[in-house]
Each structure stands twice: as structure tokens, then as C-alpha cells.
Amino acid sequence: MRANATTATPDGDAYRLVGHKWFFSAPMSDGFLVLAQAPGGLGCFLMPRLLDDGTKNAFRLQRLKDKVGDWSNASSEVEFCGARAWPVGGEGRGVATILEMVMLTRLDCMLGAAAQMRMALAQAIHHCRHRSAFGRLLVDQPLMRNVLVDLALESEAATTLALRVARAVDAAPREPAEAALARIATAAGKYWLCRRAPALVNEAQECLGGNGYVEESMLARLYRQAPLNSIWEGSGNVQCLDVLRALAKEPATGAALLAEIGAARDLHPALDRVADALPDQLAQAGPAAARHLVERLALALQASLLLRAGSPAADAFCRTRLAGEHGLAMGTLPVDLAVPALIDRALPA
Ligand SMILES: Cc1cc2nc3c(=O)[nH]c(=O)nc-3n(C[C@H](O)[C@H](O)[C@H](O)COP(=O)(O)OP(=O)(O)OC[C@H]3O[C@@H](n4cnc5c(N)ncnc54)[C@H](O)[C@@H]3O)c2cc1C
């Protein structure tokens, strides 16, 4: 953002924008927030599509992007040719101003990733309840049941985390502790849920067999869409580095996260062990270790939320995601955890 080369030159009560943007989504919108270099530093500007007299503002859409997915949302490249724009926040405050919006769009990415997981899971369970192979419904095949339960654990944990962060973002203007939690959990949660969604969608797709790979099923579209939330609004590494930045510059964020995880103290030995190690890990982590740290933070937070909610999925989540009773692929739960009740809980028959 700081290397932005678009310029904003004062002109009467407004500014004139000149420059280029390589990604400019939803170009049919009535207004756009644009960062540009003003005389006093990088600023944030509201650029309307139409001016008060009804004429088009001076920007040109050069072409639409040919994207892997996300086809219902146009994205374009744009040239600003002296477009009129009005400041939002002062000159030099551009990054701070846009970050207020970014907190919300990163939450959107989390909610979107959780929703994609939920939809993919529902499609997989539905298919497996109706398709017979080798003499039994797929949902009754022990190995498929293991896969479905594993997907259900992941989906429930994703929804729980996304909604908890949404609550923190809502309460942030009134409650400092929630603001601190929102600041760090938005970055950590965006990293983790958006990282997990493509893998889960791909597993769910395979539950439908060949039907998951044709356009009549919803899975093909979900498969194209799932990676995007991890890329836009700051991609994975950037989120992990942002967690480190929050810990270094705003110590209250780390304290809020540890308090939220610690609220489940004594509810599960696996979480207690992870929580005990976290303060040292938070203090020592550098950039090269940031992904591993953020993964552990997100998993611990998910475990804490599931345990405190009394979810029947909580023990299985802790044993597999925190205590190592799990392989690298989905469907590798210990057999005592692969129980039909967790499938019925995810999608009542
Ligand atoms: C469909 C779509 C629509 C979009 N719409 C908009 C829009 O409307 N407006 C807008 O402003 N932007 C938009 N974007 C841009 C989007 O926000 C960026 O593409 C995204 O934030 C990644 O930035 P980048 O492409 O510049 O990648 P880069 O910054 O080049 O990053 C490439 C890779 O390097 C990693 N990386 C970067 N820095 C570091 C580091 N210090 N250490 C380790 N790894 C690092 C990143 O995580 C990433 O994996 C859109 C993108 C897409 C795909």
C-alpha cells in the first residue's frame, strides 16, 4: 500500500486522481475507496462513479480479469485519468483509514470460508446418504464415515471461530478487550480458515466421486471459489506477519487471545498443554515461524470455543488437532471418534 504510485492533487473542494490499479473489483459500484499519494502523504479517497451533474467520473476500465473462479463478481484493471475524489480521513492517514475497512473485509473472508466449508460438507453428507456402493450406503461405509466426521469437525470449528470473531468485531467500539481480540483474531482466523477451506472443499468434492467434478454439482464452483479468500484482503503470509505485528505493537492483543483460550482451562488436557506453551511461543516467534505459531493459536482458540460451548465435537477436535491423534489427510481419525452422531449433528437426517 505504501509503495502506491497513484497521485491525488488538490483541486477546489476535492482532489484529482491519476494512476493505475491492477485489481479493481465490482467496477459497477457507485463509489470506490482508493489510496493515493497526496501532498501530505498517502491518503484514502472516495471516488464516485458518477459526478453530481450525472456525467461519468474520469476513470477508464481497461479490461475485465479472466479469473479462475469468482465469476459472479467482476474484477477489472482501471486507469484514473484525473478522476474527482473526496478525502476520507486526512492526508498521510490512508493506511490507517483503509485498515478500518479491511478488518471488516477480512471478517467477511472468514465467514465466507466457513460458509463454503459448511456448504461443501452438506453436499457431501447428502450424497453419501443416498449413494450405495459395494452394497451399502456410502455414509455407512466405515472409511467414508471417518472422512465425513473429520469434515464435520473442521466445519463446526470454522463456524464457531468465525462467529466469535464477528462478535468481537461488533463489540470492538465499546469494549477494549474485544477490540484487542478482534485485532489479532481477525488476522489469525483469516489465515487459518481460508487456508483450510480449499482442502476441505476438495475432500468434500471427492465424496461425490465423479459427480463432484462436473458443473451440475455445486462442488465445481466451490472448488474454484475456495482459494480466493486466502489471497485477497492480504494473503496468508501477510496475515501471519500481521499477527506478529499486532503482538509486538499492541501487547493487549496477545493478552486478549491468551485469555480467550485460557477461559477453557481444565476442560481438556490437550488444550491445557498447548495453552501452557503458548506464552513462550508468542514471545519468541519470528517471521519464519509465523505460520506455525498462527496455526497453533487458531487451533487452540477453536478448541477453547468448542469446549466452552459444550460441543460433542470438542473432544475429537482436541485429540486430533491438538494432541496429534490424526494423520496429514482428512479421514484419519482414530476409529473410536468416527461416530455417526457427529454426522447427524452436522446435517440432521
Ligand atoms: C479476484 C481478485 C480481486 C481483487 N480485487 C481487488 C480490489 O478490488 N482492490 C484491491 O485493492 N485489490 C484487489 N485485489 C488484490 C488483492 O488484494 C491482492 O492480490 C492480494 O492482497 C495479494 O497481493 P499481491 O497480488 O500484490 O501479491 P504479492 O504482494 O506479490 O504477494 C505474493 C505472495 O508473497 C507473499 N508475501 C508478501 N509479502 C511477504 C513477506 N514479507 N514475507 C513472506 N511472504 C510475503 C504473499 O502472502 C503472497 O503469497 C484482488 C485480487 C483478486 C485475486
Short mmCIF file of C-alpha atoms and ligand atoms in Angstrom, two decimals:
data_model
loop_
_atom_site.label_atom_id
_atom_site.label_comp_id
_atom_site.label_asym_id
_atom_site.label_seq_id
_atom_site.Cartn_x
_atom_site.Cartn_y
_atom_site.Cartn_z
CA MET A 1 0.00 0.00 0.00
CA ARG A 2 2.79 2.42 0.91
CA ALA A 3 4.50 1.96 -2.50
CA ASN A 4 1.30 3.20 -4.17
CA ALA A 5 2.11 5.40 -7.23
CA THR A 6 -1.36 6.88 -7.83
CA THR A 7 -1.36 10.61 -7.13
CA ALA A 8 -4.04 12.81 -5.57
CA THR A 9 -3.73 16.51 -6.45
CA PRO A 10 -5.91 19.06 -4.60
CA ASP A 11 -8.48 20.72 -6.89
CA GLY A 12 -11.05 23.00 -5.25
CA ASP A 13 -13.03 21.12 -2.60
CA ALA A 14 -11.78 17.75 -3.93
CA TYR A 15 -8.76 16.01 -5.45
CA ARG A 16 -7.87 14.68 -8.90
CA LEU A 17 -6.62 11.08 -9.05
CA VAL A 18 -4.10 9.98 -11.69
CA GLY A 19 -2.72 6.44 -11.83
CA HIS A 20 -3.49 2.80 -12.39
CA LYS A 21 -4.89 -0.14 -10.40
CA TRP A 22 -4.18 -3.73 -11.40
CA PHE A 23 -7.14 -5.09 -9.42
CA PHE A 24 -10.39 -3.08 -9.19
CA SER A 25 -13.30 -5.31 -8.22
CA ALA A 26 -17.01 -4.62 -8.51
CA PRO A 27 -16.36 -1.80 -11.03
CA MET A 28 -20.13 -1.22 -11.39
CA SER A 29 -20.27 0.17 -7.81
CA ASP A 30 -21.45 3.72 -7.18
CA GLY A 31 -18.33 4.63 -5.18
CA PHE A 32 -14.81 3.35 -4.53
CA LEU A 33 -12.26 3.84 -1.77
CA VAL A 34 -8.89 4.49 -3.41
CA LEU A 35 -5.47 5.05 -1.82
CA ALA A 36 -3.34 7.73 -3.46
CA GLN A 37 -0.30 9.90 -2.70
CA ALA A 38 -1.43 13.38 -1.63
CA PRO A 39 0.99 16.25 -0.86
CA GLY A 40 0.86 15.32 2.86
CA GLY A 41 1.32 11.57 2.32
CA LEU A 42 -0.79 8.57 1.38
CA GLY A 43 -4.49 9.31 1.76
CA CYS A 44 -7.76 7.43 1.35
CA PHE A 45 -10.29 8.89 -1.12
CA LEU A 46 -13.91 8.27 -2.00
CA MET A 47 -14.23 8.27 -5.79
CA PRO A 48 -17.83 8.27 -7.10
CA ARG A 49 -18.65 6.59 -10.43
CA LEU A 50 -20.91 9.49 -11.45
CA LEU A 51 -20.43 13.16 -10.61
CA ASP A 52 -23.20 15.40 -9.23
CA ASP A 53 -24.15 16.61 -12.73
CA GLY A 54 -24.65 12.98 -13.84
CA THR A 55 -21.53 12.81 -16.01
CA LYS A 56 -19.11 9.87 -15.68
CA ASN A 57 -16.09 10.40 -13.47
CA ALA A 58 -12.73 10.31 -15.27
CA PHE A 59 -11.60 6.69 -14.91
CA ARG A 60 -11.39 4.01 -17.60
CA LEU A 61 -11.95 0.28 -17.11
CA GLN A 62 -9.29 -1.25 -19.32
CA ARG A 63 -10.30 -4.89 -19.22
CA LEU A 64 -12.05 -7.47 -17.06
CA LYS A 65 -9.89 -10.10 -15.36
CA ASP A 66 -10.22 -13.68 -16.63
CA LYS A 67 -10.35 -15.31 -13.18
CA VAL A 68 -10.11 -18.95 -12.06
CA GLY A 69 -13.46 -18.52 -10.30
CA ASP A 70 -15.43 -15.74 -8.60
CA TRP A 71 -17.22 -15.22 -11.92
CA SER A 72 -20.26 -13.54 -10.38
CA ASN A 73 -18.10 -10.68 -9.13
CA ALA A 74 -16.43 -8.71 -11.92
CA SER A 75 -12.84 -7.58 -11.36
CA SER A 76 -11.09 -5.17 -13.66
CA GLU A 77 -8.00 -3.09 -14.35
CA VAL A 78 -8.52 0.66 -14.19
CA GLU A 79 -6.82 3.88 -15.21
CA PHE A 80 -7.56 7.04 -13.21
CA CYS A 81 -7.45 9.99 -15.64
CA GLY A 82 -7.94 12.95 -13.28
CA ALA A 83 -10.96 11.40 -11.54
CA ARG A 84 -12.59 13.59 -8.88
CA ALA A 85 -12.39 12.15 -5.34
CA TRP A 86 -13.00 13.35 -1.80
CA PRO A 87 -10.74 12.56 1.21
CA VAL A 88 -11.82 10.08 3.90
CA GLY A 89 -9.50 10.76 6.84
CA GLY A 90 -6.55 13.10 6.48
CA GLU A 91 -3.56 13.15 4.16
CA GLY A 92 -1.00 10.67 5.49
CA ARG A 93 -3.75 8.63 7.21
CA GLY A 94 -4.57 6.45 4.22
CA VAL A 95 -3.38 3.11 5.58
CA ALA A 96 -4.99 3.67 9.00
CA THR A 97 -8.28 4.64 7.33
CA ILE A 98 -8.39 1.70 4.93
CA LEU A 99 -7.46 -0.72 7.72
CA GLU A 100 -10.77 0.05 9.43
CA MET A 101 -12.49 -1.32 6.35
CA VAL A 102 -10.02 -4.18 5.98
CA MET A 103 -10.94 -5.51 9.44
CA LEU A 104 -14.48 -5.99 8.12
CA THR A 105 -13.49 -7.48 4.78
CA ARG A 106 -11.12 -9.92 6.48
CA LEU A 107 -14.00 -10.98 8.71
CA ASP A 108 -16.04 -11.43 5.52
CA CYS A 109 -13.32 -13.77 4.22
CA MET A 110 -13.53 -15.84 7.40
CA LEU A 111 -17.31 -16.04 7.29
CA GLY A 112 -17.17 -16.86 3.59
CA ALA A 113 -14.61 -19.64 4.14
CA ALA A 114 -16.70 -21.12 6.97
CA ALA A 115 -19.82 -20.96 4.81
CA GLN A 116 -18.06 -22.67 1.91
CA MET A 117 -16.95 -25.46 4.23
CA ARG A 118 -20.45 -25.86 5.58
CA MET A 119 -21.98 -25.98 2.10
CA ALA A 120 -19.40 -28.50 0.85
CA LEU A 121 -19.99 -30.67 3.93
CA ALA A 122 -23.76 -30.60 3.45
CA GLN A 123 -23.39 -31.67 -0.19
CA ALA A 124 -21.02 -34.49 0.77
CA ILE A 125 -23.26 -35.85 3.53
CA HIS A 126 -26.34 -35.63 1.32
CA HIS A 127 -24.65 -37.54 -1.47
CA CYS A 128 -23.29 -40.21 0.84
CA ARG A 129 -26.71 -40.75 2.42
CA HIS A 130 -28.22 -41.56 -0.98
CA ARG A 131 -25.47 -43.28 -2.95
CA SER A 132 -24.88 -47.03 -2.50
CA ALA A 133 -21.53 -48.53 -3.37
CA PHE A 134 -20.32 -52.05 -2.63
CA GLY A 135 -23.69 -52.98 -1.18
CA ARG A 136 -24.12 -50.25 1.38
CA LEU A 137 -24.90 -46.56 1.52
CA LEU A 138 -21.63 -44.62 1.47
CA VAL A 139 -22.50 -42.97 4.77
CA ASP A 140 -22.49 -46.45 6.37
CA GLN A 141 -19.07 -47.40 4.96
CA PRO A 142 -16.62 -47.09 7.89
CA LEU A 143 -13.92 -45.29 5.91
CA MET A 144 -16.31 -42.79 4.35
CA ARG A 145 -17.79 -42.18 7.79
CA ASN A 146 -14.31 -41.32 9.04
CA VAL A 147 -13.94 -38.75 6.25
CA LEU A 148 -17.37 -37.20 6.86
CA VAL A 149 -16.87 -36.91 10.62
CA ASP A 150 -13.48 -35.29 10.05
CA LEU A 151 -15.03 -32.76 7.65
CA ALA A 152 -17.82 -32.10 10.16
CA LEU A 153 -15.32 -31.35 12.95
CA GLU A 154 -13.46 -28.92 10.74
CA SER A 155 -16.62 -27.19 9.57
CA GLU A 156 -18.06 -26.75 13.05
CA ALA A 157 -14.78 -25.39 14.38
CA ALA A 158 -14.59 -22.95 11.45
CA THR A 159 -18.13 -21.63 12.02
CA THR A 160 -17.53 -21.30 15.75
CA LEU A 161 -14.34 -19.30 15.25
CA ALA A 162 -15.79 -17.05 12.55
CA LEU A 163 -18.83 -16.18 14.67
CA ARG A 164 -16.71 -15.50 17.76
CA VAL A 165 -14.54 -13.08 15.79
CA ALA A 166 -17.69 -11.46 14.38
CA ARG A 167 -18.86 -10.86 17.96
CA ALA A 168 -15.50 -9.30 18.84
CA VAL A 169 -15.63 -7.03 15.79
CA ASP A 170 -19.19 -5.97 16.69
CA ALA A 171 -18.24 -5.20 20.30
CA ALA A 172 -14.90 -3.55 19.49
CA PRO A 173 -16.15 0.07 19.55
CA ARG A 174 -17.46 -0.38 23.12
CA GLU A 175 -15.14 -2.92 24.77
CA PRO A 176 -11.34 -2.56 24.70
CA ALA A 177 -10.72 -6.28 25.40
CA GLU A 178 -12.96 -7.26 22.48
CA ALA A 179 -11.22 -4.68 20.28
CA ALA A 180 -7.86 -6.25 21.15
CA LEU A 181 -9.19 -9.73 20.44
CA ALA A 182 -10.75 -8.59 17.15
CA ARG A 183 -7.47 -7.03 16.04
CA ILE A 184 -5.46 -10.24 16.35
CA ALA A 185 -8.12 -12.92 15.86
CA THR A 186 -9.22 -11.40 12.55
CA ALA A 187 -5.74 -11.88 11.08
CA ALA A 188 -5.16 -15.30 12.68
CA GLY A 189 -8.65 -16.52 11.80
CA LYS A 190 -8.49 -15.27 8.23
CA TYR A 191 -5.22 -17.09 7.75
CA TRP A 192 -6.41 -20.37 9.21
CA LEU A 193 -9.99 -20.68 7.94
CA CYS A 194 -9.11 -19.55 4.44
CA ARG A 195 -6.17 -21.97 4.42
CA ARG A 196 -8.44 -24.88 5.45
CA ALA A 197 -11.38 -24.18 3.13
CA PRO A 198 -9.82 -25.31 -0.19
CA ALA A 199 -8.60 -28.59 1.33
CA LEU A 200 -11.99 -29.31 2.88
CA VAL A 201 -13.88 -28.42 -0.29
CA ASN A 202 -11.60 -30.74 -2.27
CA GLU A 203 -12.25 -33.61 0.15
CA ALA A 204 -15.99 -32.99 0.01
CA GLN A 205 -15.79 -32.92 -3.78
CA GLU A 206 -14.22 -36.37 -3.76
CA CYS A 207 -17.05 -37.68 -1.57
CA LEU A 208 -19.30 -37.10 -4.60
CA GLY A 209 -16.95 -39.09 -6.81
CA GLY A 210 -17.11 -38.12 -10.49
CA ASN A 211 -20.24 -36.05 -9.85
CA GLY A 212 -18.14 -33.69 -7.75
CA TYR A 213 -16.06 -32.82 -10.80
CA VAL A 214 -18.86 -31.83 -13.15
CA GLU A 215 -20.56 -28.47 -13.29
CA GLU A 216 -24.02 -29.81 -12.41
CA SER A 217 -22.81 -30.28 -8.83
CA MET A 218 -22.14 -27.29 -6.65
CA LEU A 219 -18.69 -28.58 -5.77
CA ALA A 220 -17.05 -27.48 -9.00
CA ARG A 221 -17.97 -23.87 -8.32
CA LEU A 222 -16.97 -24.10 -4.65
CA TYR A 223 -13.64 -25.60 -5.71
CA ARG A 224 -12.88 -22.61 -7.95
CA GLN A 225 -14.06 -20.08 -5.37
CA ALA A 226 -12.45 -21.51 -2.23
CA PRO A 227 -8.82 -20.35 -2.75
CA LEU A 228 -9.74 -16.71 -3.30
CA ASN A 229 -10.49 -15.76 0.31
CA SER A 230 -6.97 -16.76 1.20
CA ILE A 231 -5.48 -14.46 -1.45
CA TRP A 232 -7.40 -11.20 -1.38
CA GLU A 233 -7.58 -8.76 1.53
CA GLY A 234 -4.00 -9.78 2.36
CA SER A 235 -2.79 -13.29 1.59
CA GLY A 236 -1.73 -15.99 4.05
CA ASN A 237 1.82 -14.92 4.85
CA VAL A 238 0.72 -11.31 5.17
CA GLN A 239 -1.90 -12.30 7.77
CA CYS A 240 0.66 -14.27 9.77
CA LEU A 241 3.11 -11.35 9.72
CA ASP A 242 0.23 -9.09 10.78
CA VAL A 243 -0.32 -11.29 13.84
CA LEU A 244 3.35 -10.77 14.77
CA ARG A 245 2.96 -7.02 14.20
CA ALA A 246 -0.08 -6.91 16.48
CA LEU A 247 1.75 -8.85 19.20
CA ALA A 248 4.76 -6.52 19.01
CA LYS A 249 2.96 -3.17 18.75
CA GLU A 250 -0.21 -3.86 20.74
CA PRO A 251 0.58 -6.27 23.61
CA ALA A 252 -3.07 -6.18 24.70
CA THR A 253 -3.90 -8.27 21.64
CA GLY A 254 -1.77 -11.22 22.78
CA ALA A 255 -3.19 -10.95 26.29
CA ALA A 256 -6.76 -10.93 24.95
CA LEU A 257 -6.11 -14.00 22.82
CA LEU A 258 -4.50 -15.95 25.66
CA ALA A 259 -7.38 -15.02 27.98
CA GLU A 260 -9.90 -16.25 25.43
CA ILE A 261 -8.05 -19.54 25.00
CA GLY A 262 -7.47 -19.85 28.76
CA ALA A 263 -11.18 -19.50 29.51
CA ALA A 264 -11.40 -23.24 28.79
CA ARG A 265 -8.72 -24.11 31.38
CA ASP A 266 -9.18 -27.64 32.84
CA LEU A 267 -11.77 -28.63 30.23
CA HIS A 268 -9.34 -30.75 28.18
CA PRO A 269 -5.74 -31.84 28.93
CA ALA A 270 -4.64 -31.42 25.31
CA LEU A 271 -5.74 -27.79 25.27
CA ASP A 272 -4.15 -27.15 28.68
CA ARG A 273 -0.80 -28.42 27.36
CA VAL A 274 -0.99 -26.23 24.26
CA ALA A 275 -2.12 -23.19 26.25
CA ASP A 276 0.74 -23.60 28.75
CA ALA A 277 3.30 -23.46 25.94
CA LEU A 278 1.77 -20.52 24.08
CA PRO A 279 3.11 -17.56 26.10
CA ASP A 280 6.74 -18.55 25.43
CA GLN A 281 5.96 -19.30 21.80
CA LEU A 282 4.31 -15.89 21.40
CA ALA A 283 7.34 -14.17 22.91
CA GLN A 284 9.87 -15.98 20.73
CA ALA A 285 8.24 -16.24 17.30
CA GLY A 286 9.93 -14.53 14.35
CA PRO A 287 8.75 -14.26 10.73
CA ALA A 288 9.99 -17.68 9.64
CA ALA A 289 7.91 -19.36 12.36
CA ALA A 290 4.83 -17.20 11.94
CA ARG A 291 2.66 -19.73 10.09
CA HIS A 292 3.23 -22.44 12.67
CA LEU A 293 2.52 -20.05 15.52
CA VAL A 294 -0.68 -18.71 13.98
CA GLU A 295 -1.89 -22.23 13.23
CA ARG A 296 -1.45 -23.22 16.87
CA LEU A 297 -3.19 -20.05 18.05
CA ALA A 298 -6.15 -20.63 15.77
CA LEU A 299 -6.50 -24.30 16.70
CA ALA A 300 -6.28 -23.51 20.41
CA LEU A 301 -8.90 -20.80 20.02
CA GLN A 302 -11.21 -23.15 18.11
CA ALA A 303 -10.74 -25.86 20.77
CA SER A 304 -11.45 -23.42 23.58
CA LEU A 305 -14.64 -22.21 21.89
CA LEU A 306 -15.92 -25.74 21.19
CA LEU A 307 -15.19 -26.89 24.74
CA ARG A 308 -16.91 -23.93 26.34
CA ALA A 309 -19.91 -24.36 24.06
CA GLY A 310 -20.19 -27.96 25.24
CA SER A 311 -19.99 -29.23 21.67
CA PRO A 312 -19.99 -33.04 21.28
CA ALA A 313 -17.28 -32.45 18.66
CA ALA A 314 -14.89 -30.80 21.15
CA ASP A 315 -13.09 -33.90 22.46
CA ALA A 316 -12.49 -35.26 18.95
CA PHE A 317 -11.25 -31.85 17.83
CA CYS A 318 -8.79 -31.59 20.73
CA ARG A 319 -7.47 -35.13 20.35
CA THR A 320 -6.94 -34.86 16.62
CA ARG A 321 -5.99 -31.19 16.12
CA LEU A 322 -4.06 -30.61 19.35
CA ALA A 323 -2.86 -33.99 20.62
CA GLY A 324 -1.67 -35.43 17.31
CA GLU A 325 -4.11 -38.36 17.03
CA HIS A 326 -4.53 -37.67 13.31
CA GLY A 327 -2.69 -38.14 10.02
CA LEU A 328 -1.93 -35.46 7.45
CA ALA A 329 -5.06 -36.18 5.36
CA MET A 330 -8.73 -35.86 6.31
CA GLY A 331 -10.39 -39.16 7.24
CA THR A 332 -7.59 -40.24 9.57
CA LEU A 333 -9.48 -40.01 12.87
CA PRO A 334 -8.96 -42.72 15.50
CA VAL A 335 -11.79 -45.18 14.83
CA ASP A 336 -13.50 -44.57 18.16
CA LEU A 337 -14.12 -40.96 17.11
CA ALA A 338 -15.67 -41.70 13.72
CA VAL A 339 -19.19 -41.98 15.07
CA PRO A 340 -22.44 -41.41 13.10
CA ALA A 341 -23.75 -38.98 15.73
CA LEU A 342 -21.25 -36.36 14.59
CA ILE A 343 -22.52 -36.64 11.02
CA ASP A 344 -26.17 -36.42 12.15
CA ARG A 345 -25.25 -33.40 14.24
CA ALA A 346 -23.76 -31.66 11.18
CA LEU A 347 -26.77 -32.39 8.94
CA PRO A 348 -29.79 -33.92 10.67
CA ALA A 349 -31.24 -36.69 8.50
C1 LIG B 1 -10.15 -11.70 -7.72
C2 LIG B 1 -9.38 -10.61 -7.08
C3 LIG B 1 -9.96 -9.38 -6.87
C4 LIG B 1 -9.24 -8.34 -6.27
N1 LIG B 1 -9.84 -7.12 -6.10
C5 LIG B 1 -9.14 -6.10 -5.54
C6 LIG B 1 -9.72 -4.80 -5.39
O1 LIG B 1 -10.87 -4.55 -5.73
N2 LIG B 1 -8.98 -3.82 -4.85
C7 LIG B 1 -7.70 -4.04 -4.46
O2 LIG B 1 -7.06 -3.11 -3.97
N3 LIG B 1 -7.12 -5.24 -4.60
C8 LIG B 1 -7.80 -6.27 -5.14
N4 LIG B 1 -7.20 -7.50 -5.31
C9 LIG B 1 -5.78 -7.62 -4.98
C10 LIG B 1 -5.51 -8.47 -3.77
O3 LIG B 1 -5.87 -7.80 -2.59
C11 LIG B 1 -4.02 -8.85 -3.80
O4 LIG B 1 -3.79 -9.62 -4.97
C12 LIG B 1 -3.59 -9.61 -2.58
O5 LIG B 1 -3.68 -8.81 -1.42
C13 LIG B 1 -2.14 -10.11 -2.71
O6 LIG B 1 -1.30 -9.08 -3.07
P1 LIG B 1 -0.41 -9.19 -4.39
O7 LIG B 1 -1.22 -9.75 -5.51
O8 LIG B 1 0.22 -7.84 -4.60
O9 LIG B 1 0.68 -10.28 -4.07
P2 LIG B 1 2.16 -10.07 -3.53
O10 LIG B 1 2.18 -8.94 -2.55
O11 LIG B 1 3.06 -10.00 -4.70
O12 LIG B 1 2.39 -11.41 -2.73
C14 LIG B 1 2.75 -12.64 -3.36
C15 LIG B 1 2.96 -13.68 -2.29
O13 LIG B 1 4.00 -13.25 -1.43
C16 LIG B 1 3.59 -13.30 -0.08
N5 LIG B 1 4.28 -12.24 0.68
C17 LIG B 1 4.14 -10.91 0.54
N6 LIG B 1 4.93 -10.28 1.43
C18 LIG B 1 5.61 -11.22 2.11
C19 LIG B 1 6.59 -11.21 3.16
N7 LIG B 1 7.02 -10.06 3.68
N8 LIG B 1 7.05 -12.38 3.63
C20 LIG B 1 6.62 -13.55 3.12
N9 LIG B 1 5.70 -13.63 2.14
C21 LIG B 1 5.20 -12.49 1.63
C22 LIG B 1 2.08 -13.13 -0.11
O14 LIG B 1 1.48 -13.72 1.03
C23 LIG B 1 1.73 -13.89 -1.38
O15 LIG B 1 1.58 -15.26 -1.11
C24 LIG B 1 -7.90 -8.55 -5.89
C25 LIG B 1 -7.32 -9.80 -6.09
C26 LIG B 1 -8.03 -10.83 -6.67
C27 LIG B 1 -7.36 -12.16 -6.89
#
